[in-house]
Amino acid sequence: MARIVETEAYEQDDPASHSFRGETPRNAVMFGAPGRSYVYFTYGMHFCMNVVSGQAGRGAAVLLRAAEPLRGLAAMRASRGRASVHELCSGPARLCQAFGVDRSFDGTDLVRRGDLWITEGTPIAASSIIVGPRVGIGVGLELRWRFSVKDDPFVSKGRPHGGATRSEKTGPSTR
DNA sequence: CACACGATTGTCT
DNA sequence: GACAATCGTGTGT
């Protein structure tokens, strides 16, 4: 179980989004019902997980980039190899590895409690949410759709994140 | 069918 | 800070 502390949004009219060029076998889940997980394989070795966030047919999702481990740390370490608590879930692929998320979780209903789900967590003050450009993309940098908890030690090290704060809502938890 | 390229991470210098 | 690892996917021939 972990508390999500960093996310990025992707939309269909967004050159950085996997859904930008339309539906394909890989991103099909993105165009389906919201609340499901879109898991993709990248760099020949990593999985990353998103929460489908648009209406069916829209192709929008939120990438989960980092989380604070809360329970089941031993299992996370077993999946990731010995690592400090700060390195267990601080990155989209690390998070997936810690939770054992692979392509078989593509399309999982994250609203319903099952093997993997997300539920509402403790509210985070709008003033504590940092907004900035997304990480690891070459286009769409003008969109500041990366959100993270200010000064949270479990945020990924993808890039310095000194943006302005903005309004948002909560910090849920997974499994 | 061939090929270029990742919404990354870990290791080495 | 630089770079290798490693292969599914999308695009073009």
mmCIF file of C-alpha atoms in Angstrom, chain A residues 87-171:
data_model
loop_
_atom_site.group_PDB
_atom_site.id
_atom_site.type_symbol
_atom_site.label_atom_id
_atom_site.label_comp_id
_atom_site.label_asym_id
_atom_site.label_seq_id
_atom_site.Cartn_x
_atom_site.Cartn_y
_atom_site.Cartn_z
ATOM 1 C CA GLU A 87 13.852 4.225 -3.971
ATOM 2 C CA LEU A 88 10.998 1.745 -3.828
ATOM 3 C CA CYS A 89 8.281 3.738 -5.604
ATOM 4 C CA SER A 90 9.956 6.999 -6.673
ATOM 5 C CA GLY A 91 9.503 6.629 -10.429
ATOM 6 C CA PRO A 92 6.826 5.267 -12.760
ATOM 7 C CA ALA A 93 8.688 2.048 -13.525
ATOM 8 C CA ARG A 94 9.891 1.637 -9.946
ATOM 9 C CA LEU A 95 6.319 1.939 -8.710
ATOM 10 C CA CYS A 96 5.192 -0.790 -11.086
ATOM 11 C CA GLN A 97 8.062 -3.050 -10.117
ATOM 12 C CA ALA A 98 7.351 -2.584 -6.403
ATOM 13 C CA PHE A 99 3.713 -3.512 -6.900
ATOM 14 C CA GLY A 100 4.391 -6.271 -9.413
ATOM 15 C CA VAL A 101 2.411 -4.474 -12.102
ATOM 16 C CA ASP A 102 3.002 -5.768 -15.615
ATOM 17 C CA ARG A 103 1.029 -5.909 -18.854
ATOM 18 C CA SER A 104 -1.378 -8.427 -17.316
ATOM 19 C CA PHE A 105 -2.759 -5.524 -15.287
ATOM 20 C CA ASP A 106 -3.615 -3.563 -18.416
ATOM 21 C CA GLY A 107 -7.348 -2.856 -18.223
ATOM 22 C CA THR A 108 -7.733 -3.641 -14.525
ATOM 23 C CA ASP A 109 -10.627 -1.820 -12.884
ATOM 24 C CA LEU A 110 -8.889 0.349 -10.289
ATOM 25 C CA VAL A 111 -12.106 1.555 -8.694
ATOM 26 C CA ARG A 112 -13.216 -1.862 -7.566
ATOM 27 C CA ARG A 113 -11.174 -3.576 -4.865
ATOM 28 C CA GLY A 114 -9.347 -6.485 -6.384
ATOM 29 C CA ASP A 115 -5.684 -7.307 -6.887
ATOM 30 C CA LEU A 116 -4.932 -3.650 -7.497
ATOM 31 C CA TRP A 117 -7.022 -0.594 -6.775
ATOM 32 C CA ILE A 118 -6.960 3.073 -5.831
ATOM 33 C CA THR A 119 -9.030 4.736 -3.155
ATOM 34 C CA GLU A 120 -9.379 8.215 -1.726
ATOM 35 C CA GLY A 121 -6.641 9.248 0.672
ATOM 36 C CA THR A 122 -5.924 12.136 2.967
ATOM 37 C CA PRO A 123 -6.638 15.513 1.325
ATOM 38 C CA ILE A 124 -3.666 17.636 0.287
ATOM 39 C CA ALA A 125 -3.810 21.408 0.526
ATOM 40 C CA ALA A 126 -3.778 23.111 -2.858
ATOM 41 C CA SER A 127 -0.844 25.194 -1.681
ATOM 42 C CA SER A 128 1.194 22.006 -1.231
ATOM 43 C CA ILE A 129 0.872 20.843 -4.813
ATOM 44 C CA ILE A 130 3.663 21.674 -7.231
ATOM 45 C CA VAL A 131 2.870 22.059 -10.921
ATOM 46 C CA GLY A 132 5.429 21.858 -13.695
ATOM 47 C CA PRO A 133 6.365 20.421 -17.105
ATOM 48 C CA ARG A 134 6.191 16.660 -17.608
ATOM 49 C CA VAL A 135 9.268 14.452 -17.535
ATOM 50 C CA GLY A 136 10.906 12.371 -20.232
ATOM 51 C CA ILE A 137 9.085 13.796 -23.231
ATOM 52 C CA GLY A 138 10.298 15.844 -26.173
ATOM 53 C CA VAL A 139 7.042 17.550 -27.083
ATOM 54 C CA GLY A 140 4.193 19.077 -25.144
ATOM 55 C CA LEU A 141 6.585 20.735 -22.737
ATOM 56 C CA GLU A 142 4.453 23.854 -22.769
ATOM 57 C CA LEU A 143 1.760 21.923 -20.914
ATOM 58 C CA ARG A 144 2.466 21.974 -17.210
ATOM 59 C CA TRP A 145 0.702 18.776 -16.328
ATOM 60 C CA ARG A 146 3.038 17.271 -13.800
ATOM 61 C CA PHE A 147 1.724 17.390 -10.262
ATOM 62 C CA SER A 148 3.594 16.487 -7.097
ATOM 63 C CA VAL A 149 3.403 17.032 -3.367
ATOM 64 C CA LYS A 150 5.616 19.937 -2.370
ATOM 65 C CA ASP A 151 8.818 18.932 -0.564
ATOM 66 C CA ASP A 152 7.749 15.301 -0.425
ATOM 67 C CA PRO A 153 10.825 13.029 -0.166
ATOM 68 C CA PHE A 154 9.106 10.267 -2.160
ATOM 69 C CA VAL A 155 8.731 12.233 -5.389
ATOM 70 C CA SER A 156 10.771 10.900 -8.336
ATOM 71 C CA LYS A 157 14.068 12.453 -9.307
ATOM 72 C CA GLY A 158 12.981 12.870 -12.890
ATOM 73 C CA ARG A 159 13.860 16.547 -12.945
ATOM 74 C CA PRO A 160 14.067 19.501 -10.576
ATOM 75 C CA HIS A 161 10.526 20.447 -9.839
ATOM 76 C CA GLY A 162 10.425 24.034 -8.775
ATOM 77 C CA GLY A 163 7.175 25.160 -10.315
ATOM 78 C CA ALA A 164 4.331 27.216 -8.977
ATOM 79 C CA THR A 165 1.623 25.730 -6.833
ATOM 80 C CA ARG A 166 -1.911 25.290 -8.052
ATOM 81 C CA SER A 167 -5.198 23.811 -6.973
ATOM 82 C CA GLU A 168 -5.815 20.071 -7.053
ATOM 83 C CA LYS A 169 -7.230 17.517 -4.706
ATOM 84 C CA THR A 170 -6.180 14.377 -2.888
ATOM 85 C CA GLY A 171 -3.409 11.860 -2.517
#
